[in-house]
Amino acid sequence: MKRLSGLIVAGALAGLVALTWAQNSVSGYWDFHAPRVANNDGTYRETFFELKQDGDKITGRIEPGGSRELPIVDGTLKNGALHFAIVAPRANATPNRTVYEGTQTPDGRFTFASIGMDGNATRGELVRVSQAAALPPPRIPPPALHDVPDNGLARTPPMGWNSWNKFNARITDADVRGIADAMISTGMAKAGYTYVNIDDAWEGQSRDAAGNITTNRKFPDMKALADYVHSKGLKLGIYSSPGPFTCAGYEGSYGHEEQDAKQYAAWGIDYLKYDWCGARNEYKEDEEQAIYQKMGDALLEAGRPIVYSLCQYGHVNVWQWGGKVGGNLWRTTGDINDRWASLDLIGFGRQQTATQLELAPYAKPGHFNDPDMLEIGNGGMTDDEYRLHMSVWALLSAPLVAGNDLRSMSETTKSILLNAEVIAVDQDKAVNPVTAIPQAGASETLLVWAKKLSDGSIAVGLINRGETPSPVSVNWKTLGLTGTKIQVRDLWAHKAVKTSGEGYTETVPRHGIVMLKVSGK
Ligand code: GLA
C-alpha cells in the first residue's frame, strides 16, 4: 500500500513536471502581430512561426503564409528571452537576415520585434495559435478553362487615378474624396479621367463571421465613399488579390471570389485591380489564366459593370489570354517607379518576354496592355521625361492612370496630364498598334514611333532616350506619305509647324519626345 501510494505520488509528480514543461515550452505555432503603425489603419501584419524547443535551443521555421518557408537559425530561449533569425537568400545579393527577439510575459505571450538589416525594428507581440491558424489555407483547385464573355467596358484605354504611386498603403477615405474633388476642379474629369482607384491597404484585419471582406479604419464606409465619388460623375475602383493575402499583406480574395465581387457591386465599385503576388504560394504561373478567369466570371455575375484590371506583371504571356478571362487591361511589366531608369526600361526595354512595341498589336477595344500607372508629377523625373511618359503611353494606347496627388499639382504637371491633343492620341478609337519606323539617323536611342489614327492622320513620336539633346528626323515616305500637302502639328507646342517638304527634323531634348500629328497623303 505504502509502495503503491509512493508510486501514485511519483506518478503525480511526473505528471506535474510534464505539465509545467508543456506550459513553459514554446514548441508549437505562433503568430507575430505587428501593428501597421505607419499605415495607421488599425490592422496588424501576421507572420507565423513553428517553434521547437530543446532545452534552451530553438529551431523551427517561418511559415509560408505571405512569405517563404525558411528555417529558423541561431535560436535560443534563455530566462524568458527569445532570440532567433531568418536568413532569406536573394539573387545576386547578400542574403536578407531578419533578427527576431522577444521577452516572455507572465501570460505566456512575448513582446516581440523583428529587426531588419537596416536596423529598423517592427514591434508587436507573439501569440500562440493553433496549427490550423498558422498553416496556409488548403489549396483550391483551379477551374477548367473557358472564355469569359466580354463585359463591353473600356472601348478605349481606361483613364483615371490610382492611390499607390503617391500614397502607398497610407491612402484614406478623406484622401480619396479630396482626389475626387480635385478631379473636377483641375479639369481632369473633363479631360476624360474617370476612375478614382483605391489600391492596396483598404482591407480590414479579417473577414466578418459570414466571410464578408471588411474595411480597415481608414475606410469607415465604402458605400458612402462610392456614393460620394459617383455624385461627382466619377467612378470608384478597388484592389484585391487572388491569393489569401495582397502584396502589402492585407486580406485577399482567395476562396471568396464570388462573395467579394458581390460585395464590390453592393458598395458600388466600378473597377477592380486584381494583383497576383499573394497567390504565389498557392498556384503556379501556368495556373494564372484559370485563377484570373474565376474572378472574371464572378465580376460578370455580380450584377454591376466592373472594369477588370489584371496585375500579374506580364507573366505567362498574359496578352494572349487576358481578354479570354474577361480582362479589360493587363499589366505587361513589373512595378514602375518615379525614375528615368524605370520609365526607360518599361517603355523601351524588354521585360518578361516582350517589349511594349512587340505587344502593341495585342491591344484592342476593350482589352489593353498596361505598362503600369503614371508617375507624372511625383517629382522624381524631369518635365521632359514626364512629357515622354505621357506621349509614349498615348502612342501605346495604354491606360492613363495618374499616380500623383491631384490636390497639389503644379501648372506644368497639369499641362502634361491635361494635354488634350496627346490624350486624343491615346483615346483614338481605332486602337491601331504603334510601330517603330526605320529612319536614316535613327538608333537604339533616337527612335521614331508612329500610330495611325482613325481620322487618317498619323501620330508620330520623335524620341530621344540619350543623354544629350539630338536632332531626330522623320521622312514622310517612311510613313507612306508621298504627297506635298502634308500638315504637321506639334502636340506639345500646340501649334502647326513648317516642314521641309521631305520630312521634319527637330532637336529633341535629352530623355524627351516631340509629338507630332501628321495629316496628308
Ligand atoms: C504590387 C502592384 C502595385 C501595387 C502594390 C500594392 O506591387 O504591382 O501596382 O498594387 O502591389 O501592394
Short mmCIF file of C-alpha atoms and ligand atoms in Angstrom, two decimals, residues 164 199-200 239 247-248 273 275 311 313 331 335 373, ligand 1:
data_model
loop_
_atom_site.label_atom_id
_atom_site.label_comp_id
_atom_site.label_asym_id
_atom_site.label_seq_id
_atom_site.Cartn_x
_atom_site.Cartn_y
_atom_site.Cartn_z
CA TRP A 164 -0.45 53.50 -54.96
CA ASP A 199 -5.10 50.42 -54.41
CA ASP A 200 -3.91 48.10 -51.63
CA TYR A 239 -7.97 46.36 -55.35
CA CYS A 247 1.05 42.24 -51.99
CA ALA A 248 1.11 44.50 -48.94
CA LYS A 273 -7.32 45.72 -59.93
CA ASP A 275 -2.91 41.60 -58.12
CA CYS A 311 -1.97 42.74 -62.42
CA TYR A 313 3.41 41.81 -64.22
CA ARG A 331 -0.05 44.70 -66.67
CA ASP A 335 6.22 47.92 -60.99
CA MET A 373 0.37 53.70 -63.86
C1 GLA B 1 2.07 45.33 -56.50
C2 GLA B 1 1.49 46.06 -57.70
C3 GLA B 1 1.49 47.55 -57.41
C4 GLA B 1 0.66 47.82 -56.16
C5 GLA B 1 1.19 47.00 -54.99
C6 GLA B 1 0.27 47.07 -53.79
O1 GLA B 1 3.41 45.63 -56.30
O2 GLA B 1 2.20 45.77 -58.87
O3 GLA B 1 0.97 48.26 -58.51
O4 GLA B 1 -0.68 47.48 -56.42
O5 GLA B 1 1.34 45.64 -55.33
O6 GLA B 1 0.66 46.28 -52.73
#
